[in-house]
C-alpha angles and dihedrals in degrees: 000000000000122000130201123211113200131187106200140189100072126109119242129216138192144050128314128186119211119236123239115287114275095203093051092046092055089055104041094044088064092057089073087076090064096070140038089217126094119274122194120201125184136190091040109165116240096229135132099255095048093045089052090056092048089052090049089054089050090052089053089058099260112150107235124191124181108220099177139328105317094359124105140163121217131193121184098187095125106037114180104220093177087071088071089069096048130105088235090061092049089056098039095044094047091055094067129049091203089065088085088078094068089070098073096051093044092049092048097048104029104024096244140066130181133184137172116232100284126231129208136131119003093232101125138287116329108181126208097210094108091057097050097038086056092052090048090051088055090055104267124142114232128212133173129197103209094190094057096028088234124154127202140178127187136182136159091219128351118232126212119246144156117270136176110207115223089218133021092243113178097207091037092054091046092051094048092047091052090051095045097052090076096036122113112259132350127334122195119194116193122190087026120166112255104191116147090252091056088048089052090051092052093047090051092049091049089053086054091055103272120139107225124157132178091049109172094025131087091248112073123180123196127189106202120235131199097239145355131224136212127282146170119249136179121207120230121246113270110266091197091057090046090054090047092056091048089055092044092053093051096044094049095040088238133158104229136164116206108207130219098356099165087236095194090063096053097085114185095347096102094044092048092056089046088058086062088057096257116148114221129164132204111231107178103301093335131094116225118198116187122213107277094217091158094046126236134272128222115234122235127216118266091263091052097253122141118280116251121202114192135171123244139164114281130320081035124081114294116247090223091072100046092090089054091050090049093053093046090051092058090077099035128104107255136015137282137189113228112203115191101191102167104053128033103208106044096095097056092092087073088089088072092050090050088052087054090055103267120146105231130150112203103208097183137323090294107038138054132173114215120201108200120231095206089222089287089116112035120214114250128227119257141163113266142158128231113236095187143352099274096042088047095056090045090054089049092054090048090050093051090054095043130097113252132000126327128191121206113196124196087038089162085083089065091047089058089070109019125061118228089332096172093052094046093048092047088056090065095043106274118151100223131141131188114224112194 
């Protein structure tokens, strides 16, 4: 397992460009299974989880060609369906939660899709019911091998229908959309997710010949087509990484410009950080954050009550940035209640921040009150271990602001979501070393 050694307490300065969005990449890469024609995708992040999915596609027989850094062509004209029944697939598919999104395309084009129970971050229970209930609504037969933890769906031809999702699952919506584009007739999905990455997926599918309307709303309509063609697609910058760099700049009192952020796709992210007192300016499509030498102050509600920041489905605040907000609040003036509604284990890393000197009261698995230190008491470096991607980057930000040396073990978790993070942070002055 990789380990990061960080010497904190020094301001950073410079420009940093966000990588391509991990969550979009995991969706759009699966669309290549819907057509025998060539699909070219650019701005693909070079991170562990995405590379695992690309390797899984290779194992399925997809022809993969690397054109340049972050740019690949894919052609699924000779898909090897027997691989789905192999022991290698059970192992490879289970190693990546994003592998669930190959099921919809395989079911739509080949009439069957299988997947072992997928792994991923240990951040709480993330059920798969929405995915499979959607496939069943489209006419698929579902089976589950409890002994092998193996899921399967089969159908001669999917048929469009109306469905009301019981949760606005992003990956669930994506999977159902990819299945429905080749279904017979019209499919209506109500309570659909509408995140920018889901919008990107729908726009890509439309460029391949799909007929999807309502993109960006929670009511999506899909007229099934007989086949899809190839296309070229560029992935958005990663909004989670953009939020991470905003938090990093504030915590380290650094002057940083985040380049090419696709501002119009950031939703409430900028305004949420402004509620913490962080100054950020829009300069074209860049975000400029000045050095917060005098700190930053958390806003209160109009009646004077404590600010609450909670996650919610889009256009609400993404749950992937709550850990960043929590860390940033540890050095603010004022207090804030962090309410993690969607996952029950993502706040447990606060114990490590408390060990560093932060004032945090963990109320329950979903809520924490942070009492800001206003930089009057600096966090101190410690040895810690990253339980998941988002906690890991939050620990890294805390370490870069802390006094002394911190060691983050299990750094491979951070590498699952952030591309060459040590090199990119060094370029703006961070003192960080990777110890393999």
